[in-house]
Amino acid sequence: MARINLKVPFKDKDIAKSLGAKWDKDKKVWYTSYGGETKKFYKWLQPIKEEDIDLKADYFYIAETARQCWECKRNTKVFCFLLESYCFIDAESEFDESENWKSFWIEEDYPSFISQITMLNEKAKLAMLDHTEKFSVSKSKYIANHCDHCDALQGDFYLHEEPGIAFCPVNEKEIKRIKLYKVDEPFEAAGCHSWSSIFEDYDVINICLQKPRKGWFWGK
């Protein structure tokens, strides 16, 4: 079962312990296991440092579809995040050929599937865990899908960059293979967003949108 680290102030340690939180004496951190009781620790979820992220949004979608695993050849579910309206970091130098770069946030209202995630806030992790525990850190150090059956890495390039595959649909039939679940929680990550004409040609979000799942995250 997935572990969730908690940021518990010293004054709250007895309360957290009474609710079932455990202390990792080696890592010096309080933690709990993901599951139906995790919502009791909601206020102690660790915040992400803004300097570590380049994407943020007030809400997000979890996208779900299926593909054939390249290793075992069986069908496996794959997931990613979709942002409808968000901010991303860009950078520019103050002068030509200058090494003094300034970063700034840009607001974007053009939807994008998100890939190559290396940092993700805890609330987004929890929402994804209501769908799968196979979306985890890969050997390539980014958070990626793994096969439901053989645990083989399902690399983001083959899910996001190959037309007609998973999260790179090119027509309405392929769009309808994707399910979207809206999560009204903040999203913060270090990852990649991209432009796709599919969002100009089709109302992808309304075509794919599903009713909220009945996981604990949605019923809190």
PDB file of N, CA, C and O in Angstrom, residues 22-61:
ATOM      1  N   LYS A  22       2.110   7.216  11.957  1.00  0.00           N
ATOM      2  CA  LYS A  22       3.287   6.516  12.479  1.00  0.00           C
ATOM      3  C   LYS A  22       4.531   7.378  12.258  1.00  0.00           C
ATOM      4  O   LYS A  22       4.595   8.164  11.324  1.00  0.00           O
ATOM      5  N   TRP A  23       5.525   7.178  13.119  1.00  0.00           N
ATOM      6  CA  TRP A  23       6.766   7.948  13.067  1.00  0.00           C
ATOM      7  C   TRP A  23       7.882   7.098  12.484  1.00  0.00           C
ATOM      8  O   TRP A  23       8.139   5.992  12.955  1.00  0.00           O
ATOM      9  N   ASP A  24       8.517   7.602  11.431  1.00  0.00           N
ATOM     10  CA  ASP A  24       9.676   6.946  10.833  1.00  0.00           C
ATOM     11  C   ASP A  24      10.915   7.532  11.504  1.00  0.00           C
ATOM     12  O   ASP A  24      11.322   8.656  11.204  1.00  0.00           O
ATOM     13  N   LYS A  25      11.511   6.784  12.410  1.00  0.00           N
ATOM     14  CA  LYS A  25      12.634   7.327  13.186  1.00  0.00           C
ATOM     15  C   LYS A  25      13.888   7.507  12.343  1.00  0.00           C
ATOM     16  O   LYS A  25      14.763   8.308  12.705  1.00  0.00           O
ATOM     17  N   ASP A  26      13.991   6.772  11.241  1.00  0.00           N
ATOM     18  CA  ASP A  26      15.166   6.909  10.376  1.00  0.00           C
ATOM     19  C   ASP A  26      15.087   8.169   9.512  1.00  0.00           C
ATOM     20  O   ASP A  26      16.049   8.921   9.384  1.00  0.00           O
ATOM     21  N   LYS A  27      13.911   8.403   8.925  1.00  0.00           N
ATOM     22  CA  LYS A  27      13.727   9.569   8.056  1.00  0.00           C
ATOM     23  C   LYS A  27      13.186  10.784   8.807  1.00  0.00           C
ATOM     24  O   LYS A  27      13.059  11.857   8.219  1.00  0.00           O
ATOM     25  N   LYS A  28      12.863  10.574  10.099  1.00  0.00           N
ATOM     26  CA  LYS A  28      12.373  11.669  10.937  1.00  0.00           C
ATOM     27  C   LYS A  28      11.134  12.330  10.332  1.00  0.00           C
ATOM     28  O   LYS A  28      11.036  13.548  10.183  1.00  0.00           O
ATOM     29  N   VAL A  29      10.154  11.508  10.005  1.00  0.00           N
ATOM     30  CA  VAL A  29       8.939  12.039   9.385  1.00  0.00           C
ATOM     31  C   VAL A  29       7.737  11.197   9.812  1.00  0.00           C
ATOM     32  O   VAL A  29       7.843   9.979   9.999  1.00  0.00           O
ATOM     33  N   TRP A  30       6.610  11.857   9.993  1.00  0.00           N
ATOM     34  CA  TRP A  30       5.353  11.157  10.255  1.00  0.00           C
ATOM     35  C   TRP A  30       4.774  10.691   8.925  1.00  0.00           C
ATOM     36  O   TRP A  30       4.954  11.342   7.894  1.00  0.00           O
ATOM     37  N   TYR A  31       4.052   9.569   8.949  1.00  0.00           N
ATOM     38  CA  TYR A  31       3.481   9.054   7.709  1.00  0.00           C
ATOM     39  C   TYR A  31       2.235   8.229   7.999  1.00  0.00           C
ATOM     40  O   TYR A  31       1.978   7.829   9.142  1.00  0.00           O
ATOM     41  N   THR A  32       1.469   7.967   6.954  1.00  0.00           N
ATOM     42  CA  THR A  32       0.321   7.080   7.035  1.00  0.00           C
ATOM     43  C   THR A  32       0.226   6.326   5.719  1.00  0.00           C
ATOM     44  O   THR A  32       0.866   6.688   4.732  1.00  0.00           O
ATOM     45  N   SER A  33      -0.539   5.266   5.693  1.00  0.00           N
ATOM     46  CA  SER A  33      -0.744   4.507   4.459  1.00  0.00           C
ATOM     47  C   SER A  33      -1.954   5.055   3.727  1.00  0.00           C
ATOM     48  O   SER A  33      -2.933   5.498   4.342  1.00  0.00           O
ATOM     49  N   TYR A  34      -1.896   5.030   2.398  1.00  0.00           N
ATOM     50  CA  TYR A  34      -3.028   5.486   1.606  1.00  0.00           C
ATOM     51  C   TYR A  34      -4.215   4.562   1.822  1.00  0.00           C
ATOM     52  O   TYR A  34      -4.068   3.340   1.880  1.00  0.00           O
ATOM     53  N   GLY A  35      -5.405   5.141   1.903  1.00  0.00           N
ATOM     54  CA  GLY A  35      -6.614   4.347   2.081  1.00  0.00           C
ATOM     55  C   GLY A  35      -7.737   5.204   2.617  1.00  0.00           C
ATOM     56  O   GLY A  35      -7.651   6.437   2.661  1.00  0.00           O
ATOM     57  N   GLY A  36      -8.778   4.572   3.058  1.00  0.00           N
ATOM     58  CA  GLY A  36      -9.967   5.281   3.489  1.00  0.00           C
ATOM     59  C   GLY A  36      -9.775   6.203   4.680  1.00  0.00           C
ATOM     60  O   GLY A  36     -10.547   7.131   4.892  1.00  0.00           O
ATOM     61  N   GLU A  37      -8.711   5.959   5.483  1.00  0.00           N
ATOM     62  CA  GLU A  37      -8.484   6.783   6.670  1.00  0.00           C
ATOM     63  C   GLU A  37      -7.568   7.966   6.393  1.00  0.00           C
ATOM     64  O   GLU A  37      -7.370   8.823   7.257  1.00  0.00           O
ATOM     65  N   THR A  38      -6.983   8.046   5.198  1.00  0.00           N
ATOM     66  CA  THR A  38      -6.012   9.096   4.908  1.00  0.00           C
ATOM     67  C   THR A  38      -6.614  10.486   5.052  1.00  0.00           C
ATOM     68  O   THR A  38      -5.916  11.443   5.383  1.00  0.00           O
ATOM     69  N   LYS A  39      -7.899  10.640   4.805  1.00  0.00           N
ATOM     70  CA  LYS A  39      -8.520  11.961   4.863  1.00  0.00           C
ATOM     71  C   LYS A  39      -8.432  12.586   6.255  1.00  0.00           C
ATOM     72  O   LYS A  39      -8.507  13.804   6.391  1.00  0.00           O
ATOM     73  N   LYS A  40      -8.223  11.759   7.285  1.00  0.00           N
ATOM     74  CA  LYS A  40      -8.067  12.314   8.632  1.00  0.00           C
ATOM     75  C   LYS A  40      -6.793  13.151   8.751  1.00  0.00           C
ATOM     76  O   LYS A  40      -6.670  13.984   9.647  1.00  0.00           O
ATOM     77  N   PHE A  41      -5.836  12.926   7.834  1.00  0.00           N
ATOM     78  CA  PHE A  41      -4.543  13.602   7.893  1.00  0.00           C
ATOM     79  C   PHE A  41      -4.405  14.669   6.807  1.00  0.00           C
ATOM     80  O   PHE A  41      -3.309  15.134   6.510  1.00  0.00           O
ATOM     81  N   TYR A  42      -5.519  15.053   6.234  1.00  0.00           N
ATOM     82  CA  TYR A  42      -5.518  15.929   5.062  1.00  0.00           C
ATOM     83  C   TYR A  42      -4.740  17.226   5.295  1.00  0.00           C
ATOM     84  O   TYR A  42      -3.983  17.677   4.437  1.00  0.00           O
ATOM     85  N   LYS A  43      -4.890  17.841   6.475  1.00  0.00           N
ATOM     86  CA  LYS A  43      -4.258  19.138   6.721  1.00  0.00           C
ATOM     87  C   LYS A  43      -2.749  19.041   6.891  1.00  0.00           C
ATOM     88  O   LYS A  43      -2.049  20.060   6.897  1.00  0.00           O
ATOM     89  N   TRP A  44      -2.233  17.804   7.019  1.00  0.00           N
ATOM     90  CA  TRP A  44      -0.789  17.630   7.211  1.00  0.00           C
ATOM     91  C   TRP A  44      -0.076  17.115   5.959  1.00  0.00           C
ATOM     92  O   TRP A  44       1.104  16.740   6.029  1.00  0.00           O
ATOM     93  N   LEU A  45      -0.784  17.087   4.825  1.00  0.00           N
ATOM     94  CA  LEU A  45      -0.108  16.687   3.594  1.00  0.00           C
ATOM     95  C   LEU A  45       1.013  17.676   3.299  1.00  0.00           C
ATOM     96  O   LEU A  45       0.842  18.888   3.423  1.00  0.00           O
ATOM     97  N   GLN A  46       2.155  17.167   2.873  1.00  0.00           N
ATOM     98  CA  GLN A  46       3.312  18.035   2.684  1.00  0.00           C
ATOM     99  C   GLN A  46       3.140  18.928   1.459  1.00  0.00           C
ATOM    100  O   GLN A  46       2.869  18.436   0.367  1.00  0.00           O
ATOM    101  N   PRO A  47       3.325  20.235   1.628  1.00  0.00           N
ATOM    102  CA  PRO A  47       3.233  21.143   0.468  1.00  0.00           C
ATOM    103  C   PRO A  47       4.478  21.028  -0.395  1.00  0.00           C
ATOM    104  O   PRO A  47       5.555  20.684   0.083  1.00  0.00           O
ATOM    105  N   ILE A  48       4.312  21.271  -1.662  1.00  0.00           N
ATOM    106  CA  ILE A  48       5.454  21.253  -2.571  1.00  0.00           C
ATOM    107  C   ILE A  48       6.093  22.638  -2.599  1.00  0.00           C
ATOM    108  O   ILE A  48       5.412  23.649  -2.420  1.00  0.00           O
ATOM    109  N   LYS A  49       7.402  22.704  -2.765  1.00  0.00           N
ATOM    110  CA  LYS A  49       8.089  23.986  -2.868  1.00  0.00           C
ATOM    111  C   LYS A  49       7.864  24.575  -4.252  1.00  0.00           C
ATOM    112  O   LYS A  49       8.059  23.893  -5.248  1.00  0.00           O
ATOM    113  N   GLU A  50       7.456  25.836  -4.327  1.00  0.00           N
ATOM    114  CA  GLU A  50       7.138  26.441  -5.614  1.00  0.00           C
ATOM    115  C   GLU A  50       8.348  26.482  -6.536  1.00  0.00           C
ATOM    116  O   GLU A  50       8.201  26.385  -7.756  1.00  0.00           O
ATOM    117  N   GLU A  51       9.552  26.586  -5.957  1.00  0.00           N
ATOM    118  CA  GLU A  51      10.732  26.629  -6.815  1.00  0.00           C
ATOM    119  C   GLU A  51      11.007  25.286  -7.484  1.00  0.00           C
ATOM    120  O   GLU A  51      11.826  25.193  -8.393  1.00  0.00           O
ATOM    121  N   ASP A  52      10.323  24.221  -7.051  1.00  0.00           N
ATOM    122  CA  ASP A  52      10.527  22.898  -7.634  1.00  0.00           C
ATOM    123  C   ASP A  52       9.516  22.569  -8.722  1.00  0.00           C
ATOM    124  O   ASP A  52       9.581  21.488  -9.320  1.00  0.00           O
ATOM    125  N   ILE A  53       8.549  23.461  -8.977  1.00  0.00           N
ATOM    126  CA  ILE A  53       7.491  23.141  -9.934  1.00  0.00           C
ATOM    127  C   ILE A  53       7.500  24.103 -11.118  1.00  0.00           C
ATOM    128  O   ILE A  53       8.048  25.198 -11.043  1.00  0.00           O
ATOM    129  N   ASP A  54       6.900  23.681 -12.230  1.00  0.00           N
ATOM    130  CA  ASP A  54       6.747  24.574 -13.379  1.00  0.00           C
ATOM    131  C   ASP A  54       5.344  24.520 -13.972  1.00  0.00           C
ATOM    132  O   ASP A  54       5.076  25.099 -15.015  1.00  0.00           O
ATOM    133  N   LEU A  55       4.433  23.836 -13.275  1.00  0.00           N
ATOM    134  CA  LEU A  55       3.030  23.774 -13.676  1.00  0.00           C
ATOM    135  C   LEU A  55       2.159  23.885 -12.434  1.00  0.00           C
ATOM    136  O   LEU A  55       2.459  23.274 -11.407  1.00  0.00           O
ATOM    137  N   LYS A  56       1.074  24.642 -12.517  1.00  0.00           N
ATOM    138  CA  LYS A  56       0.122  24.676 -11.412  1.00  0.00           C
ATOM    139  C   LYS A  56      -1.263  25.029 -11.941  1.00  0.00           C
ATOM    140  O   LYS A  56      -1.400  25.754 -12.929  1.00  0.00           O
ATOM    141  N   ALA A  57      -2.272  24.489 -11.277  1.00  0.00           N
ATOM    142  CA  ALA A  57      -3.658  24.718 -11.695  1.00  0.00           C
ATOM    143  C   ALA A  57      -4.570  24.629 -10.479  1.00  0.00           C
ATOM    144  O   ALA A  57      -4.224  24.008  -9.474  1.00  0.00           O
ATOM    145  N   ASP A  58      -5.740  25.258 -10.574  1.00  0.00           N
ATOM    146  CA  ASP A  58      -6.699  25.231  -9.471  1.00  0.00           C
ATOM    147  C   ASP A  58      -7.460  23.913  -9.408  1.00  0.00           C
ATOM    148  O   ASP A  58      -8.015  23.563  -8.364  1.00  0.00           O
ATOM    149  N   TYR A  59      -7.512  23.196 -10.527  1.00  0.00           N
ATOM    150  CA  TYR A  59      -8.172  21.892 -10.591  1.00  0.00           C
ATOM    151  C   TYR A  59      -7.542  21.103 -11.731  1.00  0.00           C
ATOM    152  O   TYR A  59      -6.762  21.639 -12.525  1.00  0.00           O
ATOM    153  N   PHE A  60      -7.867  19.826 -11.821  1.00  0.00           N
ATOM    154  CA  PHE A  60      -7.278  19.000 -12.873  1.00  0.00           C
ATOM    155  C   PHE A  60      -8.190  17.826 -13.208  1.00  0.00           C
ATOM    156  O   PHE A  60      -9.203  17.595 -12.537  1.00  0.00           O
ATOM    157  N   TYR A  61      -7.835  17.122 -14.250  1.00  0.00           N
ATOM    158  CA  TYR A  61      -8.542  15.904 -14.650  1.00  0.00           C
ATOM    159  C   TYR A  61      -7.574  14.731 -14.621  1.00  0.00           C
ATOM    160  O   TYR A  61      -6.379  14.885 -14.948  1.00  0.00           O
TER     161      TYR A  61
END
